[in-house]
Coordinates of C-alpha atoms and ligand atoms in Angstrom, one line a residue:
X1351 CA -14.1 42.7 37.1
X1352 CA -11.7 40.0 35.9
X1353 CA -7.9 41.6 35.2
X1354 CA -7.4 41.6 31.5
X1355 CA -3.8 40.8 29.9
X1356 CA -3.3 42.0 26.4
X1357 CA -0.9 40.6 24.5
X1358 CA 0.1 41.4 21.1
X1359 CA 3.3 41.9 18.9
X1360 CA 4.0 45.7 20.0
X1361 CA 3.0 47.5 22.7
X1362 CA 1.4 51.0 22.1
X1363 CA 2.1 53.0 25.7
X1364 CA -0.4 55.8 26.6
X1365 CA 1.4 59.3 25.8
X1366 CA -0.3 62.7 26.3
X1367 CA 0.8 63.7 22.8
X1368 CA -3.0 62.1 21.6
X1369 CA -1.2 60.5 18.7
X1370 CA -2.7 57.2 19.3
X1371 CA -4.7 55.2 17.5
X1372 CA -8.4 54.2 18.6
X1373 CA -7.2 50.8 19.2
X1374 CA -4.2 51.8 21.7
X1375 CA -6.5 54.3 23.2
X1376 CA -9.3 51.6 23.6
X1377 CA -7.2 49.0 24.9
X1378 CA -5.4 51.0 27.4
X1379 CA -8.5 52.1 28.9
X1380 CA -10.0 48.3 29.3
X1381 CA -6.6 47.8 30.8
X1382 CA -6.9 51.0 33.1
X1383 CA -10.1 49.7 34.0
X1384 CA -9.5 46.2 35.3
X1385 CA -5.6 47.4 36.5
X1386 CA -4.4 44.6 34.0
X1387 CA -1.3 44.1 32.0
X1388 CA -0.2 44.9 28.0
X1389 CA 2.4 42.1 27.3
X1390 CA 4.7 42.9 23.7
X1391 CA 7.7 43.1 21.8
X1392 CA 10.1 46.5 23.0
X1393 CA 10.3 47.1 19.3
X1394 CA 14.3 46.9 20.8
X1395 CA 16.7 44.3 19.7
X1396 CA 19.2 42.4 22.0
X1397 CA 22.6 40.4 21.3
X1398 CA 21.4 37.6 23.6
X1399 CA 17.7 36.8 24.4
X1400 CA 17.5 36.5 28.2
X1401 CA 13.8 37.2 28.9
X1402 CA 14.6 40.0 30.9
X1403 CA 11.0 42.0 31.1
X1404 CA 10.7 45.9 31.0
X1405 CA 7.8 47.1 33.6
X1406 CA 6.4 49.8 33.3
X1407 CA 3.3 51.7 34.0
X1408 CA 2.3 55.2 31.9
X1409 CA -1.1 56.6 33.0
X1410 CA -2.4 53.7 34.7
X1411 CA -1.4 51.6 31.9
X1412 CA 1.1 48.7 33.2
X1413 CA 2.9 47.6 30.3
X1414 CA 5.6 44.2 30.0
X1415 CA 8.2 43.7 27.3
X1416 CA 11.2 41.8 25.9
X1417 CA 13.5 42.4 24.0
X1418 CA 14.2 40.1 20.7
X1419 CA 16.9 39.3 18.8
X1420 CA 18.0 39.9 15.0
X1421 CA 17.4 36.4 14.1
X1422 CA 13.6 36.5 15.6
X1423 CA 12.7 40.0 13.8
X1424 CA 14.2 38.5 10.4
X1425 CA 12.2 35.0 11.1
X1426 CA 9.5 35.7 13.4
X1427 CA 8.2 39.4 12.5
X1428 CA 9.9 39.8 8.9
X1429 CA 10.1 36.4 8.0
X1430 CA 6.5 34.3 9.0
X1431 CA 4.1 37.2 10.6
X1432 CA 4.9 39.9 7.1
X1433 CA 6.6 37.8 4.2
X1434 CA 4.3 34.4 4.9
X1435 CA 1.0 35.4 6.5
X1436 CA 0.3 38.8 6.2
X1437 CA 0.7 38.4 1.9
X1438 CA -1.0 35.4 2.4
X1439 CA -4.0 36.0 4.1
X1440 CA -4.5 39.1 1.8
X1441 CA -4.8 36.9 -0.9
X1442 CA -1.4 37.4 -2.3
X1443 CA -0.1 33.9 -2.3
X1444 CA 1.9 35.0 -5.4
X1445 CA 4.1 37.1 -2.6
X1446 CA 3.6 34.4 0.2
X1447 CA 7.0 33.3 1.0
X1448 CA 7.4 29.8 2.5
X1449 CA 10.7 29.1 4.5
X1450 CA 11.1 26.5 7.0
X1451 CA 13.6 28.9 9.3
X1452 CA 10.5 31.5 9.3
X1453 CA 8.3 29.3 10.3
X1454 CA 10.9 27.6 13.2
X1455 CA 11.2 31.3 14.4
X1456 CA 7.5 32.1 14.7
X1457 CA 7.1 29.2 17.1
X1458 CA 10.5 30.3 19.0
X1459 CA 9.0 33.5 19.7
X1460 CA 5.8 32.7 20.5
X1461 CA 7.1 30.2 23.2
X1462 CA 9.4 33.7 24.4
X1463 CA 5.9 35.3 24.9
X1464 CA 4.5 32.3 26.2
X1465 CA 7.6 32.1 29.1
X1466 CA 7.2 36.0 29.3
X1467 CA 3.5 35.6 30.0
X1468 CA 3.2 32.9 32.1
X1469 CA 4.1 34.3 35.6
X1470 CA 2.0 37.1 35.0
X1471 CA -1.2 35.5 34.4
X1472 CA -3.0 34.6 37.3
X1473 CA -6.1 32.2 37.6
X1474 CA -9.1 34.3 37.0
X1475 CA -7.3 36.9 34.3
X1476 CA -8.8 37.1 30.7
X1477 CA -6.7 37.1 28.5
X1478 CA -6.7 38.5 24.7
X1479 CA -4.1 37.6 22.1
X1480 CA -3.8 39.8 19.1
X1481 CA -3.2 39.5 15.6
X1482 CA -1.5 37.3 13.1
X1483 CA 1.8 37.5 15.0
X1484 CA 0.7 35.0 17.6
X1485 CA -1.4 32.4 16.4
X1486 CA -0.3 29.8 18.3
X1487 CA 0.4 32.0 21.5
X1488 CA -2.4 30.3 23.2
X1489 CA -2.3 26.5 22.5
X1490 CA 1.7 27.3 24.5
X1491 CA 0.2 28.8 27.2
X1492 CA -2.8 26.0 27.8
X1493 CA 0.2 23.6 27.7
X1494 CA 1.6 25.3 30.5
X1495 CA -1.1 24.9 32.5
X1496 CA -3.2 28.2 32.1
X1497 CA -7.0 27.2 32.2
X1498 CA -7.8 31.2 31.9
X1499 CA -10.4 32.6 29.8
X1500 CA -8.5 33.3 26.3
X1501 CA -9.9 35.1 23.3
X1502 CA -8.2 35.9 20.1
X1503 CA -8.7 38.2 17.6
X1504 CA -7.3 39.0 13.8
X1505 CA -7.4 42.1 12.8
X1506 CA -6.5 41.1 8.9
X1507 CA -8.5 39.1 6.9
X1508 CA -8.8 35.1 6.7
X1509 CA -8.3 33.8 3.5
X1510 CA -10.6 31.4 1.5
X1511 CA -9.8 27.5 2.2
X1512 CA -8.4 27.6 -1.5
X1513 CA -5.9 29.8 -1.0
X1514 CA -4.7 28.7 3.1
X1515 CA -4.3 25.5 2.0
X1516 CA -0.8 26.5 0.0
X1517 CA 0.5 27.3 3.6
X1518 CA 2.5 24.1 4.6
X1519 CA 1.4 22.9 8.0
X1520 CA -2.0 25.3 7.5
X1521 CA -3.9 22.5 9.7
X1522 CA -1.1 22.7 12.6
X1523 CA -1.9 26.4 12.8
X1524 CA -5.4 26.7 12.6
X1525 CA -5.8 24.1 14.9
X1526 CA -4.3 25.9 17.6
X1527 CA -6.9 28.2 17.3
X1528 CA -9.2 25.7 19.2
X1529 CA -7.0 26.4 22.2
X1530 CA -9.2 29.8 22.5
X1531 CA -12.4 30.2 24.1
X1532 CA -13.4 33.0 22.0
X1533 CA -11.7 33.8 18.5
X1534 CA -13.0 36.8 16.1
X1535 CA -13.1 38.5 13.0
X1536 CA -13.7 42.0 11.1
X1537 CA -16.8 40.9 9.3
X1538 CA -18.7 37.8 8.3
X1539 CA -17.0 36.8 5.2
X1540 CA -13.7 36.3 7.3
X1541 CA -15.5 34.5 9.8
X1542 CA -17.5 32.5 6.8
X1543 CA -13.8 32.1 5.6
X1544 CA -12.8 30.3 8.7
X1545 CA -16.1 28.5 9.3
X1546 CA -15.4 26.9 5.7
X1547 CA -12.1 25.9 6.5
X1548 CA -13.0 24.0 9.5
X1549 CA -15.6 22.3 8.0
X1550 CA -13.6 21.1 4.7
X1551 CA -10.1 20.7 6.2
X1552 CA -10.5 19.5 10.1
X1553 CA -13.8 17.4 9.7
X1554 CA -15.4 19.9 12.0
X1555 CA -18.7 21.3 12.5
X1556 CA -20.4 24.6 13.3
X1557 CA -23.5 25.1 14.8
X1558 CA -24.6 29.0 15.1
X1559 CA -21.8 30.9 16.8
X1560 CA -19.9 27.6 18.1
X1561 CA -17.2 25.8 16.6
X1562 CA -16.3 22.1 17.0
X1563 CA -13.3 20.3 16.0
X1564 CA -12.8 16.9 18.0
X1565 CA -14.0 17.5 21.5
X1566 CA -13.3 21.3 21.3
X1567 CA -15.8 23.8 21.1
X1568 CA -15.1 27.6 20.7
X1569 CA -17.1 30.7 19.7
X1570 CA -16.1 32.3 16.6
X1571 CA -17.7 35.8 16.1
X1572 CA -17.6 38.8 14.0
X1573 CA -16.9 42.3 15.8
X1574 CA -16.2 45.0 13.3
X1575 CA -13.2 47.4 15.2
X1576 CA -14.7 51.1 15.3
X1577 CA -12.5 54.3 15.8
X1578 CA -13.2 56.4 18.7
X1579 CA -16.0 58.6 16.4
X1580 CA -16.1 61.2 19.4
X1581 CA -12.5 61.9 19.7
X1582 CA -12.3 62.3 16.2
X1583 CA -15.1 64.3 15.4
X1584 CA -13.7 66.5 18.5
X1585 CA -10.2 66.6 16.8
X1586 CA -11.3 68.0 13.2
X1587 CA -12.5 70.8 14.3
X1588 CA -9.6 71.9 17.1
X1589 CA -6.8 74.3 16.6
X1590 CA -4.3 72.2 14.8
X1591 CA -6.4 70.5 12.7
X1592 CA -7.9 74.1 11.5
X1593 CA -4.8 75.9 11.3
X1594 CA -3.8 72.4 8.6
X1595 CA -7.3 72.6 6.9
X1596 CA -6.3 76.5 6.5
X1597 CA -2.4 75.8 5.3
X1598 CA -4.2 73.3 3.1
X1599 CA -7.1 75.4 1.8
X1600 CA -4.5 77.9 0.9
X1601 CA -2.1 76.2 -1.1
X1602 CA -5.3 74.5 -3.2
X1603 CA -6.3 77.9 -4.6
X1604 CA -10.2 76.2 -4.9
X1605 CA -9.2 73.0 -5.9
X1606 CA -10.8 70.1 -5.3
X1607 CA -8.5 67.0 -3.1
X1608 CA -9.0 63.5 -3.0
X1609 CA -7.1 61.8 -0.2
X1610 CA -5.8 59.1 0.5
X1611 CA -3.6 57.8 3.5
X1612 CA -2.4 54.3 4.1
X1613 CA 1.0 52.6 5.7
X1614 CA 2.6 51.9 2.2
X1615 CA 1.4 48.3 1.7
X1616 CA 0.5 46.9 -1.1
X1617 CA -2.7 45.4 0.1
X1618 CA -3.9 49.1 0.2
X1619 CA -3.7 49.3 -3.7
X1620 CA -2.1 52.4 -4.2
X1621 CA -0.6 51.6 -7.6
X1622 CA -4.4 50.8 -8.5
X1623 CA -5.2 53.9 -6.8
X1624 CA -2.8 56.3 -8.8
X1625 CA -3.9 54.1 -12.0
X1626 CA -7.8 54.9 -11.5
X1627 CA -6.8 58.6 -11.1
X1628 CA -4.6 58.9 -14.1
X1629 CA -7.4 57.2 -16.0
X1630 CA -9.8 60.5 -14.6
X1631 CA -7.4 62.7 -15.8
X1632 CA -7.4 61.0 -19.4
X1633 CA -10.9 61.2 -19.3
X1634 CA -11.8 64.3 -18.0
X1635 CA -9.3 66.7 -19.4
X1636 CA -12.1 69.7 -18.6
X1637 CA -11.3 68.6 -15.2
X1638 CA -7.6 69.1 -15.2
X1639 CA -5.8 72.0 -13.0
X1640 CA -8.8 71.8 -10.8
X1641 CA -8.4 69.0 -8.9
X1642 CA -5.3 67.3 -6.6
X1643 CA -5.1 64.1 -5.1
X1644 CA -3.3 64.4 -2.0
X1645 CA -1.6 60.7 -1.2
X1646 CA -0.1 60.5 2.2
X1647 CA 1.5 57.0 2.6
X1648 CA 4.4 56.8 5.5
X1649 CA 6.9 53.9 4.6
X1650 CA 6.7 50.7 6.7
X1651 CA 8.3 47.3 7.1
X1652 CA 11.1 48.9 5.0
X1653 CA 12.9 45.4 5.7
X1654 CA 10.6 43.3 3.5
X1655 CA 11.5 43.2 -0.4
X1656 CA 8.2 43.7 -1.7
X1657 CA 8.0 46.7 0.4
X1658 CA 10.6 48.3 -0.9
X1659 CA 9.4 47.1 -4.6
X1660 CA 5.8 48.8 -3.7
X1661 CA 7.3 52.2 -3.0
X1662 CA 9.7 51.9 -6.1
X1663 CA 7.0 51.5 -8.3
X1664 CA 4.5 54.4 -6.4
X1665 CA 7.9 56.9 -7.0
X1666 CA 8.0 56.1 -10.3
X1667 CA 3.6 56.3 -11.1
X1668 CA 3.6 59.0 -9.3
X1669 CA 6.3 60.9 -11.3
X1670 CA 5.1 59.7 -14.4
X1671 CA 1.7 60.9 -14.0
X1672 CA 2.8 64.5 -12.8
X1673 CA 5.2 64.6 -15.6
X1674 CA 2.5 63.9 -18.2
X1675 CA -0.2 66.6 -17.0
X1676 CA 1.6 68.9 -14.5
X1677 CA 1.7 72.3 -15.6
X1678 CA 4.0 75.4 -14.3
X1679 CA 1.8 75.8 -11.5
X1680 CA -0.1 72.7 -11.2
X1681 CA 0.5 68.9 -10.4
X1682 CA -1.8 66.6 -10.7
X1683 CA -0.9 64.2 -7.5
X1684 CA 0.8 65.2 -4.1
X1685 CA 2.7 62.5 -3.2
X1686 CA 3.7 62.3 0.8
X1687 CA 5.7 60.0 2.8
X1688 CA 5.5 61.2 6.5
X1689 CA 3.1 60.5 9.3
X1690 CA 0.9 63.1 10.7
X1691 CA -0.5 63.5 14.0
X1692 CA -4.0 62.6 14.3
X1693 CA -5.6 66.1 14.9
X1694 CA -3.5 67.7 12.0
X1695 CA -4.7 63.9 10.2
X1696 CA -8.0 65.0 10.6
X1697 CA -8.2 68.7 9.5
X1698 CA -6.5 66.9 6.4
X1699 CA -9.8 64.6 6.5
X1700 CA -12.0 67.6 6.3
X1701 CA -10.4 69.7 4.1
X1702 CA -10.6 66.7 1.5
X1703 CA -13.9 66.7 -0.9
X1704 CA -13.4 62.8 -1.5
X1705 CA -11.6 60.3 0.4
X1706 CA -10.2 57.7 -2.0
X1707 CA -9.6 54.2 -0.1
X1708 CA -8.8 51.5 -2.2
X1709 CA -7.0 48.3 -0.5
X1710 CA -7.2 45.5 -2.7
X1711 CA -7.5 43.4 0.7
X1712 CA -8.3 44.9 4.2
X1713 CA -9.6 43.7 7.7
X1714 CA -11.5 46.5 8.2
X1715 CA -10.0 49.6 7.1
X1716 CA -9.9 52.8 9.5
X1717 CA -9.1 55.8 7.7
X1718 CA -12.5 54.9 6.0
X1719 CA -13.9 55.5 9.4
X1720 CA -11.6 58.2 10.1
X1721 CA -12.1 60.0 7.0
X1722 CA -16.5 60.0 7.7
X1723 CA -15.4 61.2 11.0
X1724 CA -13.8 64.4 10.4
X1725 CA -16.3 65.6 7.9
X1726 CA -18.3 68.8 8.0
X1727 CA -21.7 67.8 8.3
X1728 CA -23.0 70.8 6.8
X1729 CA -20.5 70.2 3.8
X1730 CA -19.6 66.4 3.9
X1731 CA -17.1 64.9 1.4
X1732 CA -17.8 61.8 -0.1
X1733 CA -16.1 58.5 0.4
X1734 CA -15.1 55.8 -2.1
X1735 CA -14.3 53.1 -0.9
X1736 CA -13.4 49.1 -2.2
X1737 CA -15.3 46.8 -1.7
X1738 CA -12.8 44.7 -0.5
X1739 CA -12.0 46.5 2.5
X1740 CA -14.2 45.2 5.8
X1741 CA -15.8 48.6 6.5
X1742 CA -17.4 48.1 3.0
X1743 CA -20.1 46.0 4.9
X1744 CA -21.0 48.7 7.3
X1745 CA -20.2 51.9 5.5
X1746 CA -22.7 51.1 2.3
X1747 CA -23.6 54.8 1.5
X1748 CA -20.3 55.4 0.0
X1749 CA -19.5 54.9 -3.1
X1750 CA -18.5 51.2 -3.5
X1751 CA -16.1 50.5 -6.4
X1752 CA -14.0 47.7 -7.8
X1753 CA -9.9 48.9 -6.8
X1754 CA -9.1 46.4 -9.6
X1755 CA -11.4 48.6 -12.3
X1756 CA -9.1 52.0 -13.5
X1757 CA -12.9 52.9 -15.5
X1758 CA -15.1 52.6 -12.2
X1759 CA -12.9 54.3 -10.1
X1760 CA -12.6 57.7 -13.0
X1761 CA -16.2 57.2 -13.0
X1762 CA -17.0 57.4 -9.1
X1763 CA -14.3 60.4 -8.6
X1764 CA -16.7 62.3 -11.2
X1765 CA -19.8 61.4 -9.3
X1766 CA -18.2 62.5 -6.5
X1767 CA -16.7 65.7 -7.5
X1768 CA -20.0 66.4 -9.2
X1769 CA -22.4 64.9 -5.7
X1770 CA -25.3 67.5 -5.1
X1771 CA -24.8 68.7 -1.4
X1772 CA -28.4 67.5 -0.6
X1773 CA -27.1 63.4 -1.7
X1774 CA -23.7 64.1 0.2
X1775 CA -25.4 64.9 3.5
X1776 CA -27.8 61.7 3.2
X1777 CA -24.7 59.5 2.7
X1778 CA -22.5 61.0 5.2
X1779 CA -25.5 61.0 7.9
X1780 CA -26.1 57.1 6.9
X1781 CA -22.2 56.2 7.4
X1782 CA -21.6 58.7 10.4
X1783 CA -24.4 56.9 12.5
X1784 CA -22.9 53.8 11.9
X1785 CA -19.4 54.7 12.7
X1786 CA -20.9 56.4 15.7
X1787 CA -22.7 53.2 16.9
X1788 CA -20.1 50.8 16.3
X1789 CA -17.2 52.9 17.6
X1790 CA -14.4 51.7 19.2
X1791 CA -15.9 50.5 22.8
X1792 CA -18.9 48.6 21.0
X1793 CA -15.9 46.8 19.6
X1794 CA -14.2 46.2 22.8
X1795 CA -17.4 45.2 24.7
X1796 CA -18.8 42.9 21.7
X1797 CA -15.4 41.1 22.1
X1798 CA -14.7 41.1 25.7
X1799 CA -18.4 40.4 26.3
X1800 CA -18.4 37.2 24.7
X1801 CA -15.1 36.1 26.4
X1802 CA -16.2 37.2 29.9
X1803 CA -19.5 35.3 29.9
X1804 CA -17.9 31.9 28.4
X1805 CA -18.1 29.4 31.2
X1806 CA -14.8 28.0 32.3
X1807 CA -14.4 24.5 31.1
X1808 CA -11.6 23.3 33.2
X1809 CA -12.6 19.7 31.5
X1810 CA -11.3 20.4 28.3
X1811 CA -7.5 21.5 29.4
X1812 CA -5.2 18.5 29.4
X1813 CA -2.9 18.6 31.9
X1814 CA 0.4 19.4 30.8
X1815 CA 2.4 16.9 28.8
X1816 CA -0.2 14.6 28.9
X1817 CA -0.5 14.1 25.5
X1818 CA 2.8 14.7 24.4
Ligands
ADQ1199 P1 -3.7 48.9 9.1 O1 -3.3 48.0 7.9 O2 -2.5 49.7 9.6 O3 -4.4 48.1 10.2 P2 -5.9 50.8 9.0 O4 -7.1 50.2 9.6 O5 -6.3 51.7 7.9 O6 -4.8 49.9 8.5 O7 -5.3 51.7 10.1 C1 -4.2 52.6 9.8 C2 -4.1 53.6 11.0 O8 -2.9 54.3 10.8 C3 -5.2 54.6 10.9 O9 -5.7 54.9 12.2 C4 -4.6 55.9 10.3 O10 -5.0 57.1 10.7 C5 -3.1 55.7 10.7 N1 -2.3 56.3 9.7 C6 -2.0 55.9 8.4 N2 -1.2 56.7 7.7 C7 -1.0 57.7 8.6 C8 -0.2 58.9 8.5 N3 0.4 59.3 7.4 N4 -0.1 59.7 9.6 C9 -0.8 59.4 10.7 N5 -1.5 58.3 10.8 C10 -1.6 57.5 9.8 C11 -4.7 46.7 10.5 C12 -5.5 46.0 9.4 C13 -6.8 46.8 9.1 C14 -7.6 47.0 10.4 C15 -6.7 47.5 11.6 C16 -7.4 47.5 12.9 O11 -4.8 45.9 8.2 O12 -7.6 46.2 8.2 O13 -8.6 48.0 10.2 O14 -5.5 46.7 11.7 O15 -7.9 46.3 13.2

């Protein structure tokens, strides 16, 4: 088996604490498996960059980072990866921010992984570039010379041409793209997304699962990322997580919670999220002091204005809500801002009788997943999700609802709150085989599978410099 290198913007090391995410977990074991390498940022920030590398291996997991400094997190992870692309490629051009330093410092640092990279790889390692971070990571590494076999994949959504095309320099990016073998997507909309863009903005041409622009053909695919159903299942029903569903159950006196939990973004539409509940609450008053809705949303890229302009306004909807229907001994919405770990996450799951996932935009969405997971099957909860999110194409026995819509989502909440347990177990049955059959190592092998069996083109790599 071929040695894999991962690279991506942060490293995730294995721990024993089982507080990773199915991605981390699933990606350390490929890398366990083939004794490759996980190639990041330190998350640490230095004075000087020197490309100084930190090895290390943690259960069989060899890891490689550097160290960045200020001016590349403010340009390069701040700046061009969360205030240009991420807003923009979740449809949010009206938060896109468009600054020539950001985009000079996305390129800087990819070259910095590039240099890092390069006297790691050897000829016949796979490599696999992650996420919107590094785009271009692979284009700099064929002009080094690297012929290997190189796949990319974005977990976040592509945008419609429409919208890309306000990106200046759009073409320059996507075009590096074509340095891949292998490139992939959530779902098929993305990939129809990108197929679309090709086709009206680089004259290219796409022919089943392949690709063409100029004299470069790649594969672009759709492999939906699973969750490790197993482990999670497993988790929801061990000590922690019981001892939480108990705390939990406790302090609900037979309430009903809806939960959510999301990083505080605003593509996960918690504003529209508190809105659709408050509009329950006006029009269900019969249903007041019997349910909660338990929001659990840690704070993240605190640096990044419309971060800290999401979480003003969530304080403030939040508090206005429980002001207008609290009573003495009630409140309407729990409103949390820590991280949990994920077997004390997933008694949280189960004690939950809906779980309320809204993004406005997602890639896929997890805690969907998650959430279907850690149900009882005897006495599933019932999921509502958005259709906007990626796991809306797989998980189709929830209910499906419009984030944008306050009336549809009161509406589902009653349906749900009022579900027969007969309809519950149908639906939960229908989404827990799927989240059990696309799990998190069909995603890895529906990837990996389609990168290992391209055959090596060594035709199509200019040598380097030759084309300036
Ligand atoms: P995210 O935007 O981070 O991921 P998501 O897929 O929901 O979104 O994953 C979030 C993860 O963080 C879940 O595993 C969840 O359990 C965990 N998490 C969230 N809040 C937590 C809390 N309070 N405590 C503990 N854990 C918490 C990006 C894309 C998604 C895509 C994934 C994977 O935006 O669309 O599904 O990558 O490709």
């Amino acid at each position: 088996m071929s040695r894999l290198i991962v690279i991506s913007n942060r490293v995730s090391r294995p721990n024993k604490s089982g507080n990773q995410g199915g991605l981390a977990v699933a990606l350390a074991q490929a890398l366990r498996e083939s004794r490759g390498t996980w190639i990041g940022w330190s998350g640490e920030v230095t004075d000087n960059f020197t490309g100084h590398i930190g090895f290390s291996e943690d259960d069989g997991v060899k890891t490689a980072t550097i160290d960045l400094e200020e001016q590349d997190v403010d340009e390069y992870y701040n700046g061009y990866a969360n205030k240009t692309l991420w807003p923009l490629f979740h449809f949010r051009i009206d938060l896109a921010e468009y600054a020539r330093d950001f985009e000079g410092g996305y390129n800087r640092v990819n070259q910095r992984f590039a240099d890092t990279a390069a006297p790691l790889i050897e000829p016949e390692d796979v490599i696999w570039v992650h996420d919107y971070h590094m785009i271009p990571l692979g284009q700099m590494l064929r002009d080094r010379g690297h012929r290997n076999k190189m796949g990319f994949f974005l977990h976040i959504p592509w945008p419609p041409t429409r919208l890309l095309v306000s990106l200046p320099h759009h073409s320059k990016l996507v075009s590096t793209l074509f340095a891949y073998d292998v490139v992939g997507f959530h779902t098929e909309e993305w990939l129809e997304s990108f197929r679309h863009y090709v086709e009206r903005e680089m004259g290219g041409s796409v022919n089943g699962d392949f690709v063409t622009v100029g004299d470069r053909t790649i594969q672009a695919v759709a492999c939906p990322i699973g969750i490790n159903a197993k482990e999670f299942a497993d988790a929801a029903v061990s000590q922690p997580a019981q001892d939480m569903h108990e705390q939990v159950r406790r302090s609900l006196q037979d309430r009903a919670m809806i939960v959510g939990v999301d990083r505080l973004d605003y593509s996960k539409g918690l504003e529209e999220r508190f809105t659709g509940y408050a509009r329950f609450l006006k029009d269900h008053p019969d249903y007041h002091r019997k349910v909660v809705l338990t929001q659990i949303a840690p704070p993240s890229r605190g640096e990044v204005e419309s971060y800290q302009q999401i979480r003003a306004t969530l304080d403030a909807l939040a508090g206005r809500i429980n002001g207008q229907y609290s009573d003495v001994d009630w409140s309407p919405i729990r409103y949390v801002n820590q991280g949990y770990p994920r077997d004390k996450l997933a008694g949280i799951y189960r004690s939950a009788r809906i779980g309320l996932v809204t993004p406005l935009r997602d890639g896929m969405n997890l805690v969907a997943k998650e959430y279907v997971a850690a149900q009882n099957p005897d006495d599933p909860g019932v999921l509502i999700l958005s259709r906007f999110a990626g796991a809306a194409m797989q998980l189709k026995d929830a209910l499906l609802i419009n984030p944008y819509s306050p009336e549809e989502m009161s509406d589902a909440i009653l349906r749900a709150l009022s579900m027969p347990l007969e309809e519950r177990q149908r639906r939960w049955r229908a989404m827990m085989d799927s989240v059990e059959q696309q799990d998190i190592s069909w995603w890895r092998q529906c990837f990996t599978g389609r990168l290992m069996a391209v055959e090596r083109d060594t035709a199509r790599v200019e040598p380097e410099g030759a084309d300036g």
